[in-house]
mmCIF file of C-alpha atoms in Angstrom:
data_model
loop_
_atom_site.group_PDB
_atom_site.id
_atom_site.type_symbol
_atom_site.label_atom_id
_atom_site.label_comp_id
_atom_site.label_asym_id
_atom_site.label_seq_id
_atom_site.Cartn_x
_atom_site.Cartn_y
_atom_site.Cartn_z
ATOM 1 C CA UNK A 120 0.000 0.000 0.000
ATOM 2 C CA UNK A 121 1.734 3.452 -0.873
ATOM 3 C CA UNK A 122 0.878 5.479 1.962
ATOM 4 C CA UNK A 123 2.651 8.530 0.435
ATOM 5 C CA UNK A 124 1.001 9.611 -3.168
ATOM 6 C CA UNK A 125 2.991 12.939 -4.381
ATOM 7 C CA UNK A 126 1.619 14.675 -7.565
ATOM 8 C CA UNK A 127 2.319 15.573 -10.225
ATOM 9 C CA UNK A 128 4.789 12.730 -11.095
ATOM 10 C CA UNK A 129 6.420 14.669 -13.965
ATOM 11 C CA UNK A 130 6.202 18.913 -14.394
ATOM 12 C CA UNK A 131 8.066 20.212 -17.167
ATOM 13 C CA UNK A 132 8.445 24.057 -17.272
ATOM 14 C CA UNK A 133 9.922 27.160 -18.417
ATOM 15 C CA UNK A 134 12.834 29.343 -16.341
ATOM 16 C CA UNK A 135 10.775 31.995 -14.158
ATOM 17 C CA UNK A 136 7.673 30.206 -13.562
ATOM 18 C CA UNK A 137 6.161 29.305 -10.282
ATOM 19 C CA UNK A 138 5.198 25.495 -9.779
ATOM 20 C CA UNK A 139 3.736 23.456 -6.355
ATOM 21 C CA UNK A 140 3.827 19.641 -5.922
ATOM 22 C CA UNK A 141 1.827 17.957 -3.670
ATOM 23 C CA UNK A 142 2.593 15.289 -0.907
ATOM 24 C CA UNK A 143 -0.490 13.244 0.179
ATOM 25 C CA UNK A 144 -1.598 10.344 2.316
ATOM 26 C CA UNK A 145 -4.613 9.557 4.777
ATOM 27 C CA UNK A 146 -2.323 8.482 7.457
ATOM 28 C CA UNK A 147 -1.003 10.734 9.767
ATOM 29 C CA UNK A 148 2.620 11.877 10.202
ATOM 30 C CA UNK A 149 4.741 13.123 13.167
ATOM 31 C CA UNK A 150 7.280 14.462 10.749
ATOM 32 C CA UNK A 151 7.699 15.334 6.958
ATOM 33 C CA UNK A 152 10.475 15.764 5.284
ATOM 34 C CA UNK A 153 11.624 17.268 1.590
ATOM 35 C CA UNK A 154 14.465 15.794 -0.053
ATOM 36 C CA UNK A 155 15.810 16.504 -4.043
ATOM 37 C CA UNK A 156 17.786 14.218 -5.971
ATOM 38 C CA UNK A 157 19.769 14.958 -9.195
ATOM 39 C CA UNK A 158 20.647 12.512 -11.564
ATOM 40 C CA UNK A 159 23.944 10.232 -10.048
ATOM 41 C CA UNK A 160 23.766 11.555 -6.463
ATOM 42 C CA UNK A 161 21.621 10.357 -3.799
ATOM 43 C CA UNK A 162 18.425 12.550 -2.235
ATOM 44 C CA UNK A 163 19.491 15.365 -0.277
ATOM 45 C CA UNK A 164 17.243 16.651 2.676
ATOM 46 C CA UNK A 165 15.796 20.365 2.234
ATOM 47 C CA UNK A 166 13.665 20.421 5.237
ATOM 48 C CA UNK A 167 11.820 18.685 7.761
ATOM 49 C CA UNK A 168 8.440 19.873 9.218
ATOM 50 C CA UNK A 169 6.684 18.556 12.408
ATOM 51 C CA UNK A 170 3.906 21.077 13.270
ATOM 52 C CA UNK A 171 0.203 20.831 11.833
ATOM 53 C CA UNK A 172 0.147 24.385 9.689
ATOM 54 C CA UNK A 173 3.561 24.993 9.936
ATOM 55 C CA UNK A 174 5.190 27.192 6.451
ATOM 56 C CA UNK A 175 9.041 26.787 6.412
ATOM 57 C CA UNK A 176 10.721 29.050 3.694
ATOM 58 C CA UNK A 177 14.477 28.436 1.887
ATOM 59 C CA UNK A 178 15.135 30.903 -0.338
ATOM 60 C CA UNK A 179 12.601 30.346 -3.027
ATOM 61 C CA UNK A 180 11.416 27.117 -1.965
ATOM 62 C CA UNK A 181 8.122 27.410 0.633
ATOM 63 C CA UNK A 182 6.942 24.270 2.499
ATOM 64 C CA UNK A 183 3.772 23.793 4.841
ATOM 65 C CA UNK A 184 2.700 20.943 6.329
ATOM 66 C CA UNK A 185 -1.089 20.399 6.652
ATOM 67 C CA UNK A 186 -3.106 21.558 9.901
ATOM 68 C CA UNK A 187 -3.687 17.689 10.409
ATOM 69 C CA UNK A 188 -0.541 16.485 9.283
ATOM 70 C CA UNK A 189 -1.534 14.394 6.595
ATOM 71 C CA UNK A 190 -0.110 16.579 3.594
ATOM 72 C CA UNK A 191 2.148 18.685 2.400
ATOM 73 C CA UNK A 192 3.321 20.710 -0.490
ATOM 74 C CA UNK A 193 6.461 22.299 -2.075
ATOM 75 C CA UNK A 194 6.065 25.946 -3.878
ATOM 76 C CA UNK A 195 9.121 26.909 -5.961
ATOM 77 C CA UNK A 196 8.963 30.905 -6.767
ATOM 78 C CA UNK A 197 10.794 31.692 -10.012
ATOM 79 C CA UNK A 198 12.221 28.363 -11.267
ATOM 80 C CA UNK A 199 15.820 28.436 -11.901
ATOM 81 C CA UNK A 200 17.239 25.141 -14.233
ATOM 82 C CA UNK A 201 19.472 24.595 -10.678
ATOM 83 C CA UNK A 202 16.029 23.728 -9.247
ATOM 84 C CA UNK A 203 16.072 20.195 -11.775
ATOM 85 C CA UNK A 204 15.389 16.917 -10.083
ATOM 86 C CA UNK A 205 13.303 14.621 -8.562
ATOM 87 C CA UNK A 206 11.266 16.002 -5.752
ATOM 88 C CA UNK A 207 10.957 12.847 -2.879
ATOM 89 C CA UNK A 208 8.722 13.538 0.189
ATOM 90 C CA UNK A 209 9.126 11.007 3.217
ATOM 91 C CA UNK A 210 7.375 10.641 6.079
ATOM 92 C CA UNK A 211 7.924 9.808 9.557
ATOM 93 C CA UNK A 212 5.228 7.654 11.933
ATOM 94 C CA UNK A 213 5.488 7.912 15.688
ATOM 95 C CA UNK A 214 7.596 5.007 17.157
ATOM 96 C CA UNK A 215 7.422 3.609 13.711
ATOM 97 C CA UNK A 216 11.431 4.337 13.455
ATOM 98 C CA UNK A 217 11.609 4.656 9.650
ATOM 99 C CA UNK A 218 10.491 6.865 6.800
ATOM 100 C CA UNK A 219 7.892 6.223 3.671
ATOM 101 C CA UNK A 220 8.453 7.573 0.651
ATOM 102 C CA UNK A 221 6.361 9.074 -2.124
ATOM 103 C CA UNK A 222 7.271 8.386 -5.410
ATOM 104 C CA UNK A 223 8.724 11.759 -6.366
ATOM 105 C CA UNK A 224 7.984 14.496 -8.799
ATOM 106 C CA UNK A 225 10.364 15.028 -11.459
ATOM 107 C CA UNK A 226 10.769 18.732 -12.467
ATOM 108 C CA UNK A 227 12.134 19.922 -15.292
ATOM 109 C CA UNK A 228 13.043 23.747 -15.586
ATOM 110 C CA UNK A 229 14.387 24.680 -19.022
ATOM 111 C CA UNK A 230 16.294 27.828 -19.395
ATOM 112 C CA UNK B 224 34.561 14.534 2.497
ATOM 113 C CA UNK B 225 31.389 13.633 2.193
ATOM 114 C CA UNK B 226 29.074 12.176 4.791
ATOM 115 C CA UNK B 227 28.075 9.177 3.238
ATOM 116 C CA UNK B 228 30.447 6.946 1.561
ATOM 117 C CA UNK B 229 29.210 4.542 -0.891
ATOM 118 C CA UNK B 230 31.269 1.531 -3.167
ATOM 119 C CA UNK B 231 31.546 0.697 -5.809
ATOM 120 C CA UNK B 232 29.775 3.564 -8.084
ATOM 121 C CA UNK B 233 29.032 1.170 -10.501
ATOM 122 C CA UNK B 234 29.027 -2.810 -10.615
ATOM 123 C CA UNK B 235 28.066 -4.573 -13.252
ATOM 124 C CA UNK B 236 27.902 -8.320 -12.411
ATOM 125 C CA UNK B 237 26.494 -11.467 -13.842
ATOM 126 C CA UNK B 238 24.292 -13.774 -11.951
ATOM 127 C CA UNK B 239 26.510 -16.058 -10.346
ATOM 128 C CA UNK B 240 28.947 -13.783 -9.126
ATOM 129 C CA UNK B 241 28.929 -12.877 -5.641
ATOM 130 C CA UNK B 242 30.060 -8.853 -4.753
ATOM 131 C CA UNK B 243 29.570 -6.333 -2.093
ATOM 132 C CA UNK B 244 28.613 -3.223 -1.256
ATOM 133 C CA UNK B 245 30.074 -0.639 1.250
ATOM 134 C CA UNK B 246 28.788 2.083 3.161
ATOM 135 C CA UNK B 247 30.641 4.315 5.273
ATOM 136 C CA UNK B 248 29.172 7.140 7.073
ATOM 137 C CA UNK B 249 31.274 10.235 9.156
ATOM 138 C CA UNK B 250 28.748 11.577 10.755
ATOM 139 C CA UNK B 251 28.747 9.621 14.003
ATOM 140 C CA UNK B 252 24.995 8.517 13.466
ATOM 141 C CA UNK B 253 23.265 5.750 15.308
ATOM 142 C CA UNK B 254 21.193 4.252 12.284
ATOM 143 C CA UNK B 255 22.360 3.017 8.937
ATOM 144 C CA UNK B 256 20.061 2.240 6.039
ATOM 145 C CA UNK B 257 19.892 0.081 3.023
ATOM 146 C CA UNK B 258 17.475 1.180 0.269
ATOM 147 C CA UNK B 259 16.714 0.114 -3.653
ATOM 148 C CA UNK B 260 15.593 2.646 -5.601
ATOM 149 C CA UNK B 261 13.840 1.315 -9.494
ATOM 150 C CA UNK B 262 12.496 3.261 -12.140
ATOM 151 C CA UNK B 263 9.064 4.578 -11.713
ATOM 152 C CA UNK B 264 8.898 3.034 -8.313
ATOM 153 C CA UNK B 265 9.408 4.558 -4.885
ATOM 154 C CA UNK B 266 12.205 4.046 -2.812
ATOM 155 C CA UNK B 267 11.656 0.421 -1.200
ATOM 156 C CA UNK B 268 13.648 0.202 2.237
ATOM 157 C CA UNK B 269 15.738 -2.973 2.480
ATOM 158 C CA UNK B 270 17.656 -3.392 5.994
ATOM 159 C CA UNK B 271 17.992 -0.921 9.083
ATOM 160 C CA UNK B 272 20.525 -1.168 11.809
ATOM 161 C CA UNK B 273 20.597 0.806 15.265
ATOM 162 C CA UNK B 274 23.382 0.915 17.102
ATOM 163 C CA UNK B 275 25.080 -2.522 14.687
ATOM 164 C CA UNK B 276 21.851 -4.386 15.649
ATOM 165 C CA UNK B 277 19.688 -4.868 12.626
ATOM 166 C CA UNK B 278 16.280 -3.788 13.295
ATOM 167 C CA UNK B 279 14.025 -3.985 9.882
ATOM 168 C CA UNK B 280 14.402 -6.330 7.148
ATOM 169 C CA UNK B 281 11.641 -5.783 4.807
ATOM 170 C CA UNK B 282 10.850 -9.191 3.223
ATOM 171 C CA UNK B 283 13.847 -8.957 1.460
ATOM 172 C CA UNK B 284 15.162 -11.962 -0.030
ATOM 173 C CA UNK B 285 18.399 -13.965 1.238
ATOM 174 C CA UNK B 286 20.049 -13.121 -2.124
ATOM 175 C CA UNK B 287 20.853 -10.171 0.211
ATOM 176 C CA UNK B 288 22.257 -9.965 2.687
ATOM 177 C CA UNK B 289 23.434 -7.159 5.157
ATOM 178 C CA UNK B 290 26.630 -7.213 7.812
ATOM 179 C CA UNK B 291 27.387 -4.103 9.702
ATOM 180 C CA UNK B 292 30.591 -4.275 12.079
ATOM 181 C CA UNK B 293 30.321 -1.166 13.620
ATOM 182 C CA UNK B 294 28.144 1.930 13.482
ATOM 183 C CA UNK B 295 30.616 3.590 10.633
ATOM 184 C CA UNK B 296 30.071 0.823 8.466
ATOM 185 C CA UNK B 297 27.878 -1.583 6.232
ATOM 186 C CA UNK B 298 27.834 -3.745 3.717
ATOM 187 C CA UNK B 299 25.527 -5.304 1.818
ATOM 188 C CA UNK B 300 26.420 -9.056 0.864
ATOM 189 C CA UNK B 301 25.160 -9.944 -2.748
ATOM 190 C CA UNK B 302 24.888 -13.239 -4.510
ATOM 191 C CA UNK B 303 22.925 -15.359 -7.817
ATOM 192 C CA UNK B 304 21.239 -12.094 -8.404
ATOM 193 C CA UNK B 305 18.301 -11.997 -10.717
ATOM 194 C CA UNK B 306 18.432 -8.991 -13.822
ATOM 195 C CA UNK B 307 15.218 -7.451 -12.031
ATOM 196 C CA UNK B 308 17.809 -6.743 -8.775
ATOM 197 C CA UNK B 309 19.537 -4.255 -11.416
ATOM 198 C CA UNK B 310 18.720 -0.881 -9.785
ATOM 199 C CA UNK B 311 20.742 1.893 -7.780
ATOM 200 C CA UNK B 312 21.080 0.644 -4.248
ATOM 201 C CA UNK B 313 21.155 3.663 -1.251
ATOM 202 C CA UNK B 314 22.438 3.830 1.656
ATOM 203 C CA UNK B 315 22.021 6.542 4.364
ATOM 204 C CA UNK B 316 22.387 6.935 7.784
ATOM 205 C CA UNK B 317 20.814 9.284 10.813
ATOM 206 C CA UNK B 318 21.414 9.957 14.342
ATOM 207 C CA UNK B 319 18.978 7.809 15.175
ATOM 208 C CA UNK B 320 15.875 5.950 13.984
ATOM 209 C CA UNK B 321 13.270 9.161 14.016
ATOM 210 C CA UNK B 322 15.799 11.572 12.931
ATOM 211 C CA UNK B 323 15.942 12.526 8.897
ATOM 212 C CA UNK B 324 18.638 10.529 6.830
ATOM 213 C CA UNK B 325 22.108 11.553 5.227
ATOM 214 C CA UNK B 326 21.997 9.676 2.171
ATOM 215 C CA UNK B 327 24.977 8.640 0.365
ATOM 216 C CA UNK B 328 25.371 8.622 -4.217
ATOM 217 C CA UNK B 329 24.493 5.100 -4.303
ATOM 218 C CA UNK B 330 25.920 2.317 -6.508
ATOM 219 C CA UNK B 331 24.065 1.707 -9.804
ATOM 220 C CA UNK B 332 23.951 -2.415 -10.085
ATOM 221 C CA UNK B 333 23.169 -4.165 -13.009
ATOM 222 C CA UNK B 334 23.056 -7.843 -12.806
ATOM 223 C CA UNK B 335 23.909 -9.574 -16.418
#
């Protein structure tokens, strides 16, 4: 059962543009986390989020985390072809001691 | 010096070979991880380990098998692979089991 569905799968757009991808499920989380991964290097965390309604900003990248944890969703402001790869979300259970993972979004900015 | 360690990059092998992987983390975590990731498929977690014991093994068959010696360090014991095994095996590690995880490049396998 994938407990972690993250849309879209693939998002293809232009330098400049603004994009969100989703992170969603019907279980609840105690923790979220972001993580992108470019082609021959493993995922790399970008942020974690534990709070219900909690908005976490890194430079042009804005996360929240839904008021009852079971979402989540990645704006990117002004896409920059840097910002290429595949999008993974993973989330963390209470006292379940290891992380599901959606199947990623790949995005594609093109200068 | 990266955080996470992992060799070889590649490995190309046939199916009656026997290899291994290694996995060596710097970051004085608790928890290692093995994970497979496949085309159009999330990533499927294989083995964990806390503090060298091993604590998860997901149904994973005993083609596989994982050996850590100490919390720096794990392996991951391979042998009469099948072609659908051919994927890009992860490892990562955290400070401990609820904490997020430092992965390492991975090793892309394809079995022959």
């Amino acid at each position: 059962t994938q407990l972690l569905e993250q849309s879209p799968q693939f998002l293809s757009i232009q330098e400049g543009e603004n994009l969100t991808v989703y992170c969603n499920s019907s279980s609840v989380f105690s923790s979220l986390q972001w993580y992108r991964q470019e082609p021959g290097e493993g995922p790399v965390l970008l942020v974690t989020v534990v709070t219900g309604g909690e908005v976490k900003k890194l430079k042009r990248l804005t996360f929240q985390f839904g008021d009852a944890r079971k979402d989540s969703s990645l704006h990117i402001t002004a896409a920059q072809p840097g910002d290429t790869g595949l999008y993974l979300c993973a989330g963390g259970r209470t006292n379940a001691g290891k992380s599901t993972f959606g199947d990623g979004t790949t995005l594609t900015v093109k200068p | 010096e990266t955080g996470v360690t992992q060799t070889p990059r590649h490995l190309v092998m046939g199916m009656t070979n026997k290899k291994s992987l290694k996995c060596e983390q710097h970051l004085g975590h608790n928890a290692m991880y093995w994970y497979k990731q496949s085309a159009k498929k999330p990533l499927e977690l294989m083995f964990v380990y806390s503090l060298e014991e091993r604590v998860e093994n997901n149904s994973v068959p005993s083609r596989f098998s994982p050996e850590c010696p100490n919390s720096s360090h794990l392996f991951l014991h391979l042998h009469t692979l099948q072609p659908e095994d051919s994927a890009l095996y992860l490892c990562a590690s955290s400070q401990d089991l609820e904490s997020p995880l430092h992965f390492g490049n991975g090793t892309r396998l394809t079995v022959t």
